[in-house]
């Protein structure tokens, strides 16, 4: 069970005080999380030599998270993560209009998604519990939604994220976390030589605006085949229209064992020896290789986060699922419980 300490992280541009919560386990590894956007600020674990490395990208200050939040570094994403085509959907006989904050499409909850809200925080039984009430009509979504996200960090260096939500009206919910990993350390440059394996046999192609076509395509014989370990960058520049649309990987992979907590990804760095294993109860994971990170955005310790300096493993329901009947449904019915778990476990090899 982690020891959790609280400190003042800063004050928002609107004068609201924000806190940082440090979850430290008995081995000295720790995670810093702020209740601004439920953001993971840092995650520090030992490498193969026992040296502590911060393996997640982030900024130095609250003001930078407010101003540069378009990259969603470490943030909780909601009410509905990923893209919704043209920002519209229908539930029953009613059509809803959302903000188109990603070209012609809706992305990650809209103009002010959960990533930019201040969550109510409490420390309970060695976990950090964040709660948020999203009123009916917020960002165009129907229903009053109550969300609870519980972060736990144990002595085995396992970070667990438990998402729960209830709504009084049928609505869409697709919660995820947008942490970018770099297993050599957040300021060590490209992740293209780091090794990745995904427990998936298919992925979801998109159109030029990164909206799914509806097809579920086998990965065999494509640059999207991570069924065995390979360097993240091995095929990232292949002559494939899907990679050209996204300037790299920004695609959902269909997981083998949805609805029960099972391994969806493994990754490691030969240089640091840090090994990451991810587990989830969700049906998909979005692999994003930081294709649109800006060289002008200074990160922690004056790091420059160029494209492909981090990789995200965002567990979720498939993008734009409300428009594809062959995808798992993103609809949360009134009175039903949204309940998913994702874990990230760190060790060394």
XYZ file of N, CA, C and O in Angstrom, residues 183 192-200 223-235 263-270 274-278 311 313 347 349:
160
model
N 10.378 4.589 -21.863
C 10.972 3.689 -20.882
C 12.460 3.941 -20.649
O 13.062 3.305 -19.779
N 11.491 5.051 -30.708
C 11.375 4.160 -31.864
C 12.167 2.863 -31.706
O 11.837 1.857 -32.333
N 13.197 2.858 -30.851
C 13.959 1.623 -30.632
C 13.432 0.786 -29.469
O 13.945 -0.316 -29.224
N 12.441 1.285 -28.777
C 11.858 0.514 -27.682
C 10.927 -0.562 -28.234
O 10.292 -0.376 -29.275
N 10.864 -1.679 -27.548
C 10.193 -2.867 -28.049
C 8.753 -2.924 -27.554
O 8.472 -2.631 -26.390
N 7.857 -3.337 -28.444
C 6.427 -3.372 -28.110
C 5.792 -4.644 -28.637
O 6.086 -5.092 -29.751
N 4.909 -5.207 -27.832
C 4.081 -6.343 -28.212
C 2.643 -6.030 -27.821
O 2.385 -5.587 -26.700
N 1.698 -6.236 -28.747
C 0.286 -6.021 -28.475
C -0.462 -7.348 -28.609
O -0.224 -8.103 -29.562
N -1.347 -7.605 -27.689
C -2.115 -8.845 -27.693
C -3.376 -8.630 -28.531
O -4.491 -8.536 -28.026
N -3.136 -8.538 -29.821
C -4.181 -8.174 -30.776
C -3.891 -8.810 -32.120
O -2.725 -8.908 -32.529
N 2.167 -3.267 -41.361
C 3.023 -2.600 -40.376
C 2.406 -2.555 -38.981
O 3.072 -2.139 -38.029
N 1.152 -2.979 -38.876
C 0.433 -2.938 -37.600
C 0.546 -4.249 -36.821
O -0.101 -4.404 -35.785
N 1.376 -5.128 -37.286
C 1.534 -6.419 -36.624
C 2.558 -6.307 -35.484
O 3.764 -6.273 -35.712
N 2.042 -6.233 -34.252
C 2.875 -6.246 -33.051
C 2.607 -7.510 -32.245
O 2.736 -7.510 -31.020
N 2.240 -8.587 -32.925
C 1.911 -9.822 -32.210
C 3.148 -10.451 -31.570
O 3.027 -11.249 -30.639
N 4.332 -10.106 -32.066
C 5.587 -10.430 -31.407
C 6.339 -9.119 -31.177
O 6.096 -8.124 -31.858
N 7.262 -9.121 -30.235
C 8.024 -7.909 -29.947
C 8.751 -7.399 -31.193
O 9.364 -8.182 -31.938
N 8.640 -6.105 -31.409
C 9.445 -5.448 -32.446
C 9.636 -3.998 -32.048
O 8.860 -3.452 -31.243
N 10.675 -3.335 -32.559
C 10.863 -1.913 -32.257
C 9.666 -1.094 -32.731
O 9.134 -1.330 -33.823
N 9.249 -0.149 -31.911
C 8.093 0.677 -32.259
C 8.290 1.352 -33.608
O 7.351 1.497 -34.400
N 9.520 1.738 -33.922
C 9.780 2.453 -35.164
C 10.118 1.585 -36.357
O 10.379 2.125 -37.442
N 10.102 0.271 -36.181
C 10.553 -0.606 -37.274
C 9.774 -0.373 -38.565
O 10.366 -0.302 -39.654
N 8.466 -0.240 -38.455
C 7.624 -0.086 -39.653
C 6.888 1.238 -39.676
O 5.986 1.428 -40.496
N -3.801 -9.235 -20.129
C -2.683 -8.488 -20.701
C -3.041 -8.003 -22.104
O -3.512 -8.774 -22.936
N -2.815 -6.715 -22.350
C -3.056 -6.167 -23.686
C -1.776 -5.687 -24.351
O -1.730 -5.540 -25.573
N -0.733 -5.424 -23.565
C 0.506 -4.907 -24.153
C 1.677 -5.191 -23.225
O 1.530 -5.236 -21.999
N 2.841 -5.361 -23.842
C 4.107 -5.427 -23.129
C 5.115 -4.605 -23.907
O 5.093 -4.588 -25.142
N 5.981 -3.913 -23.171
C 7.003 -3.088 -23.821
C 8.246 -3.080 -22.947
O 8.159 -3.252 -21.723
N 9.396 -2.897 -23.582
C 10.615 -2.786 -22.793
C 11.671 -2.011 -23.568
O 11.614 -1.868 -24.792
N 12.638 -1.515 -22.804
C 13.795 -0.835 -23.373
C 15.028 -1.669 -23.095
O 15.304 -2.027 -21.943
N 15.786 -1.959 -24.119
C 17.047 -2.672 -23.932
C 18.042 -1.816 -23.164
O 18.858 -2.336 -22.398
N 13.873 -1.364 -18.365
C 12.537 -1.202 -17.782
C 11.505 -1.905 -18.668
O 11.493 -1.734 -19.895
N 10.667 -2.698 -18.027
C 9.657 -3.520 -18.704
C 8.283 -3.065 -18.232
O 8.044 -2.894 -17.037
N 7.371 -2.868 -19.172
C 6.000 -2.427 -18.898
C 5.028 -3.499 -19.361
O 5.123 -3.979 -20.490
N 4.111 -3.866 -18.489
C 3.029 -4.787 -18.872
C 1.693 -4.107 -18.565
O 1.478 -3.638 -17.436
N 0.808 -4.034 -19.552
C -0.500 -3.432 -19.364
C -1.599 -4.471 -19.366
O -1.569 -5.420 -20.156
N 5.112 7.098 -26.270
C 4.017 6.311 -26.846
C 2.916 6.159 -25.810
O 3.179 5.944 -24.628
N -0.689 4.258 -24.622
C -1.485 3.031 -24.716
C -2.819 3.325 -24.037
O -3.002 3.073 -22.852
N 8.636 -3.410 -14.182
C 9.665 -4.276 -13.616
C 10.929 -4.072 -14.446
O 10.993 -3.154 -15.269
N 14.276 -6.085 -16.708
C 14.801 -7.296 -17.339
C 16.287 -7.139 -17.547
O 16.809 -6.012 -17.616
